[in-house]
Amino acid sequence: QSSKHSTLLSIARQINSHLEKSRYDKEEDTKSIYELKEELNQIHQDYPFVPSSLSSDVFGKHLSDALKDRDAAALVTLIKVGNTFFTNSDEHKANLEISNAMKDAVLEMKLYETAIDSSNPLPFPIDAARILYQDEFDGLYYRLKQARTTVHLDKLVKDVDKFSENFPVGFQDINDLRF
């Protein structure tokens, strides 16, 4: 019983070590975090693995960065890590939900951009754009409400014009912002 317990603790330490070092993918000559988790489950089906606070912090930073950078490849990896090791973490729940939506939106936008110059262009992914650029739209609307001088409004108009380059001409959300 005590050797079983020490084996479980050893595997949990290995998982945390990988998570703390952002080793989310399989490396040569080492077991992946998923293989280690499987070992843990084989020894004790209901073993309550708890990620260390450092591994949680490291994961949270990577997830925030991937969301900010709209990095679909990183989000795919991080969502799998999050769904495997951090589902019970209230700290990461919201960002994991956002990540799922963001990943799909980023992929949809990439497909659109790839197809623009092809013989089969795709329609602009309106819903994906709204998800991807929500923060920017919110920021521009906030600045519009706060603008008190023509200098602020002129700067806002320039920023909206620059921002509108991300969208097709006549994109309704940009038109709504302008009027």
Coordinates of N, CA and C in Angstrom, one line a residue:
Q1 N 0.8 -1.2 0.0 CA 0.0 0.0 0.0 C 0.9 1.3 0.0
S2 N 1.9 1.3 0.8 CA 2.8 2.5 0.9 C 3.6 2.6 -0.4
S3 N 4.0 1.5 -1.0 CA 4.8 1.6 -2.3 C 3.9 2.0 -3.4
K4 N 2.6 1.6 -3.4 CA 1.6 2.1 -4.3 C 1.5 3.6 -4.2
H5 N 1.4 4.1 -2.9 CA 1.2 5.5 -2.7 C 2.4 6.3 -3.1
S6 N 3.6 5.8 -2.8 CA 4.8 6.5 -3.3 C 5.0 6.5 -4.8
T7 N 4.5 5.4 -5.4 CA 4.5 5.4 -6.9 C 3.6 6.5 -7.5
L8 N 2.4 6.6 -6.9 CA 1.4 7.6 -7.3 C 2.0 9.0 -7.1
L9 N 2.6 9.3 -6.0 CA 3.2 10.6 -5.7 C 4.4 10.9 -6.7
S10 N 5.2 9.8 -7.0 CA 6.3 10.0 -8.0 C 5.8 10.4 -9.4
I11 N 4.7 9.7 -9.8 CA 4.1 10.0 -11.1 C 3.5 11.4 -11.1
A12 N 2.8 11.8 -10.0 CA 2.2 13.1 -9.9 C 3.3 14.2 -10.0
R13 N 4.5 13.9 -9.3 CA 5.6 14.9 -9.4 C 6.1 15.0 -10.8
Q14 N 6.2 13.9 -11.5 CA 6.7 13.9 -12.9 C 5.8 14.7 -13.8
I15 N 4.5 14.5 -13.6 CA 3.5 15.3 -14.4 C 3.7 16.8 -14.1
N16 N 3.7 17.1 -12.8 CA 3.9 18.5 -12.4 C 5.2 19.1 -12.9
S17 N 6.3 18.3 -12.9 CA 7.6 18.8 -13.4 C 7.4 19.2 -14.9
H18 N 6.8 18.3 -15.7 CA 6.5 18.6 -17.1 C 5.7 19.8 -17.3
L19 N 4.6 19.9 -16.5 CA 3.7 21.1 -16.7 C 4.4 22.4 -16.3
E20 N 5.2 22.3 -15.2 CA 5.9 23.5 -14.8 C 7.0 24.0 -15.8
K21 N 7.5 23.1 -16.6 CA 8.5 23.4 -17.7 C 7.8 23.5 -19.0
S22 N 6.5 23.6 -19.1 CA 5.7 23.7 -20.4 C 6.0 22.6 -21.3
R23 N 6.3 21.4 -20.8 CA 6.6 20.2 -21.7 C 5.2 19.6 -22.0
Y24 N 4.5 20.2 -22.9 CA 3.2 19.7 -23.2 C 3.2 18.6 -24.3
D25 N 4.2 18.6 -25.1 CA 4.3 17.6 -26.2 C 5.3 16.5 -25.8
K26 N 5.2 15.4 -26.4 CA 6.1 14.3 -26.1 C 7.5 14.6 -26.5
E27 N 8.4 14.3 -25.6 CA 9.8 14.5 -25.9 C 10.5 13.1 -26.0
E28 N 11.6 13.1 -26.7 CA 12.3 11.8 -26.8 C 12.8 11.3 -25.4
D29 N 12.7 10.0 -25.3 CA 13.2 9.3 -24.0 C 12.4 9.7 -22.8
T30 N 11.3 10.4 -22.9 CA 10.5 10.6 -21.7 C 9.0 10.3 -22.0
K31 N 8.3 10.0 -20.9 CA 6.9 9.8 -21.1 C 6.2 11.1 -21.2
S32 N 5.1 11.2 -22.0 CA 4.4 12.4 -22.1 C 3.5 12.6 -20.9
I33 N 3.0 13.8 -20.7 CA 2.1 14.1 -19.6 C 0.8 13.2 -19.7
Y34 N 0.4 12.9 -20.9 CA -0.8 12.0 -21.1 C -0.5 10.6 -20.7
E35 N 0.7 10.1 -21.1 CA 1.1 8.7 -20.7 C 1.2 8.6 -19.2
L36 N 1.8 9.6 -18.6 CA 1.9 9.6 -17.1 C 0.5 9.6 -16.5
K37 N -0.3 10.4 -17.0 CA -1.7 10.5 -16.5 C -2.4 9.1 -16.6
E38 N -2.2 8.5 -17.7 CA -2.8 7.1 -18.0 C -2.2 6.1 -16.9
E39 N -0.9 6.2 -16.7 CA -0.3 5.4 -15.7 C -0.9 5.6 -14.3
L40 N -1.1 6.8 -14.0 CA -1.7 7.2 -12.7 C -3.1 6.6 -12.6
N41 N -3.9 6.6 -13.7 CA -5.2 6.1 -13.7 C -5.2 4.5 -13.6
Q42 N -4.2 3.9 -14.2 CA -4.1 2.5 -14.1 C -3.8 2.0 -12.7
I43 N -3.0 2.7 -12.0 CA -2.7 2.3 -10.6 C -3.8 2.6 -9.7
H44 N -4.4 3.8 -9.9 CA -5.5 4.2 -9.0 C -6.5 5.0 -9.8
Q45 N -7.6 4.4 -10.2 CA -8.6 5.0 -11.1 C -9.0 6.4 -10.7
D46 N -9.3 6.6 -9.4 CA -9.8 7.9 -9.0 C -8.8 8.8 -8.3
Y47 N -7.5 8.6 -8.6 CA -6.5 9.4 -7.9 C -6.7 10.9 -8.2
P48 N -6.8 11.7 -7.2 CA -7.1 13.1 -7.4 C -5.8 13.9 -7.7
F49 N -5.4 13.8 -9.0 CA -4.2 14.6 -9.3 C -4.5 16.1 -9.2
V50 N -3.6 16.8 -8.6 CA -3.8 18.3 -8.4 C -2.5 18.9 -9.0
P51 N -2.7 19.8 -10.0 CA -1.5 20.5 -10.5 C -0.9 21.4 -9.5
S52 N 0.4 21.6 -9.5 CA 1.0 22.5 -8.6 C 0.6 24.0 -8.9
S53 N 0.8 24.9 -8.0 CA 0.5 26.3 -8.3 C 1.4 26.8 -9.4
L54 N 2.6 26.4 -9.4 CA 3.6 26.8 -10.5 C 3.1 26.3 -11.8
S55 N 2.7 25.1 -11.9 CA 2.2 24.5 -13.2 C 1.0 25.2 -13.7
S56 N 0.1 25.6 -12.7 CA -1.1 26.3 -13.0 C -0.8 27.8 -13.5
D57 N 0.2 28.4 -12.9 CA 0.6 29.8 -13.3 C 1.2 29.7 -14.7
V58 N 2.1 28.8 -14.9 CA 2.7 28.6 -16.2 C 1.7 28.4 -17.3
F59 N 0.8 27.4 -17.1 CA -0.3 27.1 -18.0 C -1.1 28.4 -18.3
G60 N -1.5 29.1 -17.2 CA -2.3 30.3 -17.4 C -1.7 31.3 -18.2
K61 N -0.4 31.5 -18.0 CA 0.3 32.5 -18.8 C 0.4 32.1 -20.3
H62 N 0.7 30.9 -20.6 CA 0.7 30.4 -22.0 C -0.7 30.5 -22.6
L63 N -1.7 30.2 -21.9 CA -3.1 30.3 -22.4 C -3.5 31.7 -22.7
S64 N -3.1 32.6 -21.8 CA -3.4 34.1 -22.0 C -2.7 34.6 -23.2
D65 N -1.4 34.2 -23.3 CA -0.6 34.7 -24.4 C -1.1 34.1 -25.8
A66 N -1.5 32.9 -25.8 CA -2.1 32.3 -27.0 C -3.4 33.0 -27.4
L67 N -4.2 33.3 -26.4 CA -5.4 34.0 -26.7 C -5.1 35.4 -27.3
K68 N -4.2 36.1 -26.6 CA -3.9 37.5 -27.0 C -3.3 37.5 -28.4
D69 N -2.4 36.5 -28.7 CA -1.8 36.4 -30.0 C -2.7 35.7 -31.1
R70 N -3.8 35.2 -30.7 CA -4.7 34.5 -31.6 C -4.0 33.3 -32.3
D71 N -3.2 32.6 -31.5 CA -2.4 31.5 -31.9 C -3.1 30.2 -31.9
A72 N -3.7 29.8 -33.0 CA -4.6 28.6 -33.1 C -3.8 27.3 -32.7
A73 N -2.5 27.2 -33.2 CA -1.8 26.0 -33.0 C -1.5 25.8 -31.5
A74 N -1.1 26.9 -30.8 CA -0.9 26.9 -29.4 C -2.2 26.6 -28.6
L75 N -3.3 27.2 -29.1 CA -4.6 26.9 -28.4 C -5.0 25.5 -28.5
V76 N -4.7 24.8 -29.6 CA -5.1 23.4 -29.7 C -4.3 22.6 -28.7
T77 N -3.0 22.8 -28.5 CA -2.2 22.1 -27.5 C -2.7 22.5 -26.1
L78 N -2.9 23.8 -25.9 CA -3.3 24.2 -24.5 C -4.7 23.8 -24.1
I79 N -5.6 23.7 -25.0 CA -6.9 23.2 -24.7 C -6.9 21.8 -24.3
K80 N -6.1 21.0 -25.0 CA -5.9 19.6 -24.6 C -5.3 19.4 -23.2
V81 N -4.3 20.2 -22.9 CA -3.7 20.2 -21.6 C -4.7 20.7 -20.6
G82 N -5.4 21.8 -20.9 CA -6.3 22.3 -19.9 C -7.5 21.3 -19.6
N83 N -8.0 20.7 -20.7 CA -9.1 19.8 -20.5 C -8.7 18.5 -19.8
T84 N -7.4 18.2 -19.8 CA -6.9 17.0 -19.2 C -6.5 17.3 -17.7
F85 N -5.8 18.4 -17.5 CA -5.3 18.7 -16.1 C -5.9 19.8 -15.3
F86 N -6.6 20.7 -16.0 CA -7.0 21.9 -15.3 C -8.5 22.1 -15.3
T87 N -9.3 21.1 -15.6 CA -10.8 21.2 -15.7 C -11.4 21.6 -14.4
N88 N -10.8 21.3 -13.3 CA -11.3 21.6 -11.9 C -10.8 22.9 -11.4
S89 N -10.1 23.6 -12.2 CA -9.5 24.9 -11.8 C -10.4 26.1 -12.2
D90 N -11.0 26.7 -11.2 CA -11.9 27.8 -11.5 C -11.1 29.0 -12.2
E91 N -9.8 29.0 -11.8 CA -8.9 30.1 -12.4 C -8.8 30.0 -13.9
H92 N -8.9 28.8 -14.5 CA -8.7 28.6 -15.9 C -10.0 28.3 -16.7
K93 N -11.1 28.1 -16.0 CA -12.3 27.7 -16.7 C -12.8 28.7 -17.8
A94 N -12.8 30.0 -17.4 CA -13.3 31.0 -18.4 C -12.4 31.1 -19.6
N95 N -11.0 31.1 -19.4 CA -10.1 31.1 -20.5 C -10.2 29.9 -21.4
L96 N -10.4 28.7 -20.8 CA -10.6 27.5 -21.6 C -11.8 27.6 -22.5
E97 N -12.9 28.1 -21.9 CA -14.1 28.3 -22.7 C -13.9 29.2 -23.9
I98 N -13.2 30.4 -23.6 CA -12.9 31.4 -24.6 C -11.9 30.7 -25.6
S99 N -11.0 29.9 -25.1 CA -10.0 29.3 -26.0 C -10.7 28.4 -27.1
N100 N -11.6 27.6 -26.6 CA -12.3 26.8 -27.6 C -13.0 27.6 -28.7
A101 N -13.7 28.7 -28.3 CA -14.3 29.5 -29.4 C -13.3 30.2 -30.2
M102 N -12.2 30.7 -29.6 CA -11.2 31.4 -30.3 C -10.4 30.5 -31.3
K103 N -10.1 29.3 -30.8 CA -9.4 28.4 -31.7 C -10.2 28.2 -33.0
D104 N -11.5 27.9 -32.9 CA -12.3 27.7 -34.0 C -12.4 28.9 -34.9
A105 N -12.5 30.1 -34.3 CA -12.6 31.4 -35.0 C -11.3 31.6 -35.8
V106 N -10.1 31.4 -35.1 CA -8.8 31.6 -35.8 C -8.7 30.7 -37.0
L107 N -9.1 29.4 -36.8 CA -9.0 28.4 -37.9 C -9.9 28.9 -39.1
E108 N -11.1 29.3 -38.7 CA -12.0 29.7 -39.8 C -11.5 30.9 -40.5
M109 N -10.9 31.9 -39.8 CA -10.3 33.1 -40.4 C -9.1 32.7 -41.3
K110 N -8.3 31.8 -40.8 CA -7.1 31.3 -41.6 C -7.6 30.7 -42.9
L111 N -8.6 29.8 -42.8 CA -9.2 29.2 -44.0 C -9.6 30.3 -45.0
Y112 N -10.3 31.3 -44.5 CA -10.8 32.4 -45.4 C -9.6 33.1 -46.0
E113 N -8.6 33.4 -45.2 CA -7.4 34.2 -45.8 C -6.6 33.3 -46.8
T114 N -6.5 32.0 -46.5 CA -5.9 31.1 -47.5 C -6.6 31.1 -48.8
A115 N -7.9 31.1 -48.7 CA -8.8 30.9 -49.9 C -9.0 32.2 -50.7
I116 N -8.6 33.4 -50.1 CA -8.8 34.7 -50.8 C -8.3 34.7 -52.2
D117 N -7.0 34.2 -52.4 CA -6.4 34.3 -53.7 C -6.6 33.0 -54.5
S118 N -7.4 32.1 -54.0 CA -7.6 30.9 -54.8 C -8.8 31.0 -55.7
S119 N -9.1 30.0 -56.5 CA -10.2 30.1 -57.4 C -11.5 29.8 -56.7
N120 N -11.5 29.4 -55.5 CA -12.7 29.2 -54.7 C -12.6 30.0 -53.4
P121 N -12.7 31.4 -53.5 CA -12.7 32.1 -52.2 C -13.9 31.8 -51.4
L122 N -13.7 31.9 -50.1 CA -14.8 31.6 -49.1 C -15.5 32.9 -48.7
P123 N -16.7 32.9 -48.2 CA -17.3 34.1 -47.7 C -16.6 34.5 -46.4
F124 N -16.6 35.8 -46.2 CA -16.0 36.3 -45.0 C -16.7 35.7 -43.7
P125 N -15.9 35.2 -42.8 CA -16.4 34.6 -41.6 C -16.8 35.6 -40.5
I126 N -18.0 36.1 -40.7 CA -18.5 37.2 -39.8 C -18.4 36.9 -38.3
D127 N -19.0 35.7 -38.0 CA -19.0 35.3 -36.6 C -17.6 35.1 -36.0
A128 N -16.8 34.5 -36.8 CA -15.4 34.4 -36.4 C -14.7 35.7 -36.1
A129 N -14.9 36.6 -37.0 CA -14.3 38.0 -36.9 C -14.8 38.7 -35.6
R130 N -16.1 38.5 -35.3 CA -16.7 39.1 -34.1 C -16.0 38.5 -32.9
I131 N -15.8 37.2 -32.9 CA -15.1 36.6 -31.7 C -13.7 37.1 -31.6
L132 N -12.9 37.1 -32.7 CA -11.5 37.4 -32.7 C -11.3 38.9 -32.4
Y133 N -12.2 39.8 -32.8 CA -11.9 41.2 -32.6 C -12.8 41.9 -31.6
Q134 N -13.4 41.0 -30.7 CA -14.4 41.6 -29.7 C -13.7 42.6 -28.8
D135 N -12.5 42.3 -28.3 CA -11.9 43.3 -27.4 C -11.6 44.6 -28.1
E136 N -11.1 44.5 -29.4 CA -10.8 45.8 -30.1 C -12.1 46.6 -30.4
F137 N -13.2 45.9 -30.8 CA -14.5 46.6 -30.9 C -14.9 47.3 -29.6
D138 N -14.8 46.5 -28.5 CA -15.2 47.1 -27.2 C -14.4 48.3 -26.9
G139 N -13.1 48.2 -27.1 CA -12.2 49.3 -26.9 C -12.5 50.6 -27.7
L140 N -12.8 50.4 -29.0 CA -13.2 51.5 -29.8 C -14.5 52.1 -29.4
Y141 N -15.5 51.3 -29.0 CA -16.8 51.8 -28.6 C -16.6 52.6 -27.2
Y142 N -15.7 52.1 -26.4 CA -15.4 52.8 -25.1 C -14.8 54.2 -25.4
R143 N -13.8 54.2 -26.3 CA -13.2 55.5 -26.7 C -14.2 56.4 -27.3
L144 N -15.1 55.9 -28.1 CA -16.2 56.7 -28.7 C -17.0 57.4 -27.6
K145 N -17.4 56.6 -26.6 CA -18.2 57.2 -25.5 C -17.5 58.2 -24.7
Q146 N -16.2 58.0 -24.6 CA -15.3 58.9 -23.8 C -14.9 60.2 -24.5
A147 N -14.9 60.1 -25.9 CA -14.4 61.2 -26.7 C -15.1 62.5 -26.4
R148 N -14.4 63.6 -26.0 CA -15.0 64.8 -25.7 C -14.5 66.0 -26.6
T149 N -13.4 65.7 -27.4 CA -12.9 66.8 -28.2 C -12.7 66.3 -29.6
T150 N -12.6 67.2 -30.6 CA -12.4 66.8 -32.0 C -11.1 66.1 -32.2
V151 N -10.1 66.5 -31.3 CA -8.8 65.8 -31.4 C -9.0 64.3 -31.1
H152 N -9.7 64.0 -30.1 CA -10.0 62.6 -29.7 C -10.8 61.9 -30.8
L153 N -11.8 62.6 -31.3 CA -12.6 62.0 -32.4 C -11.8 61.8 -33.7
D154 N -10.9 62.7 -34.0 CA -10.1 62.6 -35.2 C -9.2 61.4 -35.1
K155 N -8.6 61.2 -33.9 CA -7.7 60.1 -33.7 C -8.5 58.8 -33.7
L156 N -9.7 58.8 -33.2 CA -10.5 57.6 -33.2 C -10.9 57.2 -34.6
V157 N -11.2 58.2 -35.5 CA -11.6 58.0 -36.9 C -10.4 57.3 -37.6
K158 N -9.2 57.8 -37.3 CA -8.0 57.2 -38.0 C -7.8 55.8 -37.5
D159 N -8.0 55.6 -36.2 CA -7.8 54.2 -35.7 C -8.9 53.2 -36.2
V160 N -10.1 53.7 -36.4 CA -11.2 52.9 -37.0 C -10.8 52.6 -38.4
D161 N -10.4 53.6 -39.2 CA -10.0 53.4 -40.6 C -8.9 52.3 -40.6
K162 N -7.9 52.4 -39.8 CA -6.8 51.4 -39.8 C -7.4 50.0 -39.4
F163 N -8.2 50.0 -38.4 CA -8.8 48.7 -37.9 C -9.6 48.1 -39.0
S164 N -10.3 48.9 -39.8 CA -11.3 48.4 -40.8 C -10.5 47.6 -41.9
E165 N -9.2 47.8 -42.0 CA -8.4 47.1 -43.0 C -8.5 45.6 -42.8
N166 N -8.9 45.1 -41.6 CA -9.0 43.7 -41.3 C -10.3 43.1 -41.8
F167 N -11.1 43.9 -42.4 CA -12.5 43.4 -42.8 C -12.8 43.8 -44.2
P168 N -13.7 43.1 -44.8 CA -14.1 43.5 -46.2 C -14.9 44.9 -46.2
V169 N -14.8 45.6 -47.3 CA -15.5 46.8 -47.4 C -17.0 46.6 -47.1
G170 N -17.6 47.5 -46.3 CA -19.0 47.4 -45.9 C -19.3 46.5 -44.8
F171 N -18.3 46.0 -44.1 CA -18.5 45.1 -42.9 C -19.4 45.9 -41.9
Q172 N -20.6 45.3 -41.6 CA -21.6 46.0 -40.8 C -21.1 46.5 -39.4
D173 N -20.3 45.7 -38.8 CA -19.8 46.1 -37.4 C -19.0 47.4 -37.5
I174 N -18.2 47.5 -38.6 CA -17.4 48.7 -38.8 C -18.3 49.9 -39.1
N175 N -19.3 49.7 -40.0 CA -20.2 50.7 -40.3 C -21.0 51.2 -39.1
D176 N -21.4 50.3 -38.2 CA -22.1 50.7 -37.0 C -21.2 51.5 -36.1
L177 N -19.9 51.2 -36.1 CA -19.0 52.0 -35.3 C -18.8 53.4 -35.8
R178 N -18.8 53.5 -37.1 CA -18.6 54.8 -37.8 C -19.8 55.7 -37.6
F179 N -21.0 55.1 -37.5 CA -22.2 56.0 -37.4 C -22.7 55.9 -36.1

